[in-house]
Coordinates of C-alpha atoms and ligand atoms in Angstrom, one line a residue:
S241 CA 44.9 68.7 -54.0
F242 CA 42.3 67.9 -51.5
E243 CA 40.2 64.7 -51.4
I244 CA 37.1 63.9 -49.5
I245 CA 36.2 60.2 -49.5
F246 CA 32.6 58.9 -49.1
V247 CA 32.4 55.3 -47.9
G248 CA 29.5 53.1 -46.8
R249 CA 27.7 49.8 -47.0
S250 CA 25.6 49.5 -50.1
N251 CA 22.0 50.7 -49.9
V252 CA 22.7 53.2 -47.1
G253 CA 21.8 56.0 -49.5
K254 CA 25.3 57.2 -50.4
S255 CA 24.3 57.8 -54.1
S256 CA 21.2 59.7 -53.0
L257 CA 23.3 61.8 -50.6
L258 CA 26.0 62.6 -53.2
R259 CA 23.3 63.6 -55.7
E260 CA 21.7 65.9 -53.1
L261 CA 25.1 67.4 -52.2
F262 CA 26.6 67.8 -55.7
G263 CA 23.7 67.5 -58.0
A264 CA 24.3 67.1 -61.7
K265 CA 28.0 66.6 -61.1
V266 CA 27.3 63.1 -59.9
R267 CA 28.0 60.5 -62.5
V268 CA 24.9 58.4 -63.0
G269 CA 24.3 55.0 -64.5
K270 CA 26.8 53.3 -62.1
R271 CA 25.6 49.7 -61.5
P272 CA 25.6 49.2 -57.7
G273 CA 27.7 46.3 -56.5
V274 CA 29.3 45.9 -59.8
T275 CA 31.6 48.8 -60.0
L276 CA 34.8 48.0 -58.1
R277 CA 36.5 51.3 -58.9
P278 CA 35.8 54.6 -57.1
T279 CA 34.0 57.3 -59.1
Y280 CA 35.1 60.9 -58.8
I281 CA 33.5 64.3 -58.7
Q282 CA 36.0 67.1 -59.3
I283 CA 35.3 70.6 -58.1
S284 CA 38.2 72.8 -58.9
D285 CA 41.1 71.2 -57.0
L286 CA 38.8 69.3 -54.6
L287 CA 38.3 65.7 -55.4
I288 CA 35.2 64.0 -54.1
T289 CA 35.5 60.2 -54.2
D290 CA 32.6 57.8 -54.1
M291 CA 33.9 54.5 -53.1
P292 CA 32.1 51.3 -54.1
G293 CA 29.5 50.3 -51.5
F294 CA 30.4 47.3 -49.3
G295 CA 28.5 44.9 -47.2
F296 CA 25.7 42.6 -48.2
M297 CA 24.5 42.8 -51.8
S298 CA 22.0 40.3 -53.1
G299 CA 23.4 38.4 -56.0
V300 CA 27.0 39.3 -55.1
K301 CA 29.2 36.7 -53.7
D302 CA 30.9 37.2 -50.3
R303 CA 34.3 37.0 -52.0
K304 CA 33.5 40.1 -54.1
Q305 CA 32.6 42.0 -50.9
D306 CA 36.0 41.1 -49.5
I307 CA 37.6 42.4 -52.7
I308 CA 35.7 45.7 -52.3
K309 CA 36.8 46.0 -48.7
D310 CA 40.4 45.2 -49.5
K311 CA 40.4 47.6 -52.5
T312 CA 38.9 50.4 -50.3
V313 CA 41.5 49.8 -47.6
H314 CA 44.4 49.9 -50.1
Y315 CA 43.0 53.0 -51.8
I316 CA 42.8 54.8 -48.5
E317 CA 46.3 53.7 -47.5
D318 CA 47.7 54.7 -50.8
N319 CA 46.1 58.1 -50.8
A320 CA 46.0 58.9 -47.1
E321 CA 48.1 61.9 -47.4
R322 CA 45.8 63.6 -49.9
I323 CA 42.5 62.5 -48.2
K324 CA 41.7 65.3 -45.8
L325 CA 38.3 64.0 -44.8
G326 CA 36.2 60.8 -44.7
V327 CA 32.4 60.7 -44.7
L328 CA 31.1 57.3 -43.5
V329 CA 27.5 57.0 -44.6
I330 CA 25.4 54.7 -42.4
D331 CA 21.8 53.6 -42.4
G332 CA 21.0 55.2 -39.0
P333 CA 17.9 53.3 -38.0
A334 CA 19.5 49.9 -39.1
L335 CA 23.0 50.4 -37.6
P336 CA 22.4 49.2 -34.0
Q337 CA 20.9 45.9 -35.0
I338 CA 23.5 45.3 -37.8
V339 CA 26.3 45.9 -35.3
D340 CA 24.7 43.6 -32.7
R341 CA 24.2 40.8 -35.2
W342 CA 27.9 40.9 -36.2
D343 CA 29.0 41.2 -32.5
S344 CA 27.0 38.0 -31.7
R345 CA 29.2 36.2 -34.3
N346 CA 32.3 37.7 -32.8
Q347 CA 32.9 39.7 -36.0
I348 CA 33.5 43.4 -36.4
P349 CA 30.9 45.0 -38.7
I350 CA 32.3 46.7 -41.7
D351 CA 30.9 50.2 -40.7
V352 CA 32.8 50.1 -37.4
E353 CA 35.9 48.6 -39.0
M354 CA 36.0 51.4 -41.6
F355 CA 35.4 54.1 -39.0
D356 CA 38.3 52.7 -36.9
F357 CA 40.5 52.2 -39.9
L358 CA 40.0 55.8 -41.3
R359 CA 40.8 57.3 -37.9
E360 CA 43.8 54.9 -37.5
V361 CA 45.3 56.2 -40.7
G362 CA 44.7 59.8 -39.4
I363 CA 41.7 60.7 -41.6
D364 CA 39.2 63.0 -39.9
T365 CA 35.9 61.2 -40.3
I366 CA 32.3 62.3 -40.2
I367 CA 29.5 59.9 -39.7
A368 CA 26.5 60.7 -41.9
A369 CA 23.7 58.9 -40.1
N370 CA 21.2 58.7 -43.0
K371 CA 17.5 57.7 -43.2
M372 CA 16.7 59.6 -40.0
D373 CA 13.3 60.4 -41.6
K374 CA 12.3 56.9 -40.6
V375 CA 12.8 57.7 -36.9
K376 CA 10.1 59.0 -34.6
E377 CA 11.0 62.2 -32.8
S378 CA 10.6 60.5 -29.5
E379 CA 13.2 57.9 -30.4
Y380 CA 15.6 60.2 -32.2
D381 CA 18.1 60.9 -29.4
S382 CA 18.1 57.3 -28.0
L383 CA 18.8 55.9 -31.5
L384 CA 21.7 58.4 -31.9
D385 CA 23.0 57.4 -28.5
K386 CA 22.9 53.7 -29.6
I387 CA 24.8 54.6 -32.8
A388 CA 27.5 56.5 -30.8
V389 CA 27.9 53.5 -28.5
R390 CA 28.3 51.1 -31.4
L391 CA 31.0 53.3 -32.9
G392 CA 32.8 53.4 -29.6
L393 CA 31.8 57.0 -28.8
E394 CA 30.6 57.5 -25.3
P395 CA 27.0 58.9 -25.1
P396 CA 25.3 61.3 -25.1
W397 CA 25.6 61.6 -28.9
Q398 CA 25.4 65.4 -28.6
N399 CA 29.0 65.3 -27.3
W400 CA 29.9 64.1 -30.8
K401 CA 28.0 66.6 -33.0
H402 CA 31.3 67.4 -34.7
I403 CA 31.4 63.8 -35.9
I404 CA 27.8 62.6 -36.1
A405 CA 25.5 64.2 -38.6
P406 CA 21.9 62.9 -38.6
I407 CA 20.5 63.5 -42.1
S408 CA 17.8 62.4 -44.5
A409 CA 19.0 62.3 -48.1
K410 CA 15.5 61.4 -49.2
K411 CA 14.0 64.5 -47.6
G412 CA 16.9 66.6 -48.6
D413 CA 17.5 67.4 -44.9
L414 CA 21.3 67.7 -44.9
K415 CA 21.7 70.6 -42.6
A416 CA 23.9 68.8 -40.0
L417 CA 26.2 67.3 -42.6
K418 CA 26.5 70.5 -44.6
G419 CA 27.4 72.4 -41.4
L420 CA 30.2 69.9 -40.6
L421 CA 31.5 70.0 -44.2
R422 CA 31.5 73.8 -44.1
D423 CA 33.4 73.8 -40.8
R424 CA 36.0 71.3 -42.1
L425 CA 36.5 73.2 -45.4
H426 CA 36.8 76.4 -43.4
E427 CA 39.6 74.8 -41.5
M428 CA 41.2 73.9 -44.8
K429 CA 40.7 77.5 -45.9
R430 CA 38.2 76.3 -48.6
D431 CA 35.3 78.7 -48.0
D432 CA 34.3 78.8 -51.6
L433 CA 32.5 75.4 -51.4
F434 CA 29.0 74.9 -50.0
Ligands
GDP585 P1 23.5 53.4 -52.0 O1 23.5 52.0 -52.4 O2 24.2 53.6 -50.7 O3 24.1 54.4 -53.1 O4 22.0 53.9 -51.8 P2 20.9 54.6 -52.7 O5 21.2 56.1 -52.8 O6 20.8 53.9 -54.0 O7 19.6 54.3 -51.8 C1 19.3 53.0 -51.4 C2 17.8 53.0 -51.0 O8 17.6 53.8 -49.8 C3 16.9 53.7 -52.1 O9 15.7 52.9 -52.1 C4 16.7 55.1 -51.5 O10 15.4 55.6 -52.0 C5 16.7 54.9 -50.0 N1 17.1 56.0 -49.3 C6 18.2 56.8 -49.6 N2 18.3 57.8 -48.7 C7 17.2 57.7 -47.9 C8 16.7 58.5 -46.7 O11 17.3 59.5 -46.3 N3 15.6 58.0 -46.1 C9 14.9 56.9 -46.6 N4 13.8 56.6 -45.9 N5 15.3 56.2 -47.6 C10 16.5 56.6 -48.3

């Protein structure tokens, strides 16, 4: 079977995105920051996995966030063979400042850590840069260049269009991501989806 894993900090819009992509198939009523187990969407033999959101959550202790991170890492390691694709959802407009804040404390931000980790274990990973509706057209490309740099991808971001998909789950503008998913599924001979 094939598995696509969706990961991201909490509040990046991962649930909104999954709802837009898979509609009624998304299990609702999941309490954010409380669920430690992944939730699944099964589409024939394709498994879509929604990992618990990590990063800052108000009211949730730091230790719990470490637990979520460790569980995510273990889950990915244990299932790496079956996981054909990773989608790392980020809050596009917020990412550069978040990364810089962590850098200034000599820490690696969880987004960057996850991106590196997924690729280290050999999982092809797409960056879904969400909330791009918040970005002015005049600042669009420069923000995406900043995101690329923070992820260790040399700008211009357009060189990474096979990896970076600017989207807005809120506006339902998912063209870039759907295009990349379609390409990857085509490579896996799974043209029946999307
Ligand atoms: P999750 O914690 O990652 O699952 O995020 P949610 O889907 O619950 O969304 C978190 C917040 O971000 C909510 O207030 C959403 O309305 C908002 N949000 C999600 N996607 C977008 C987007 O594309 N643009 C904007 N402006 N807000 C969004």
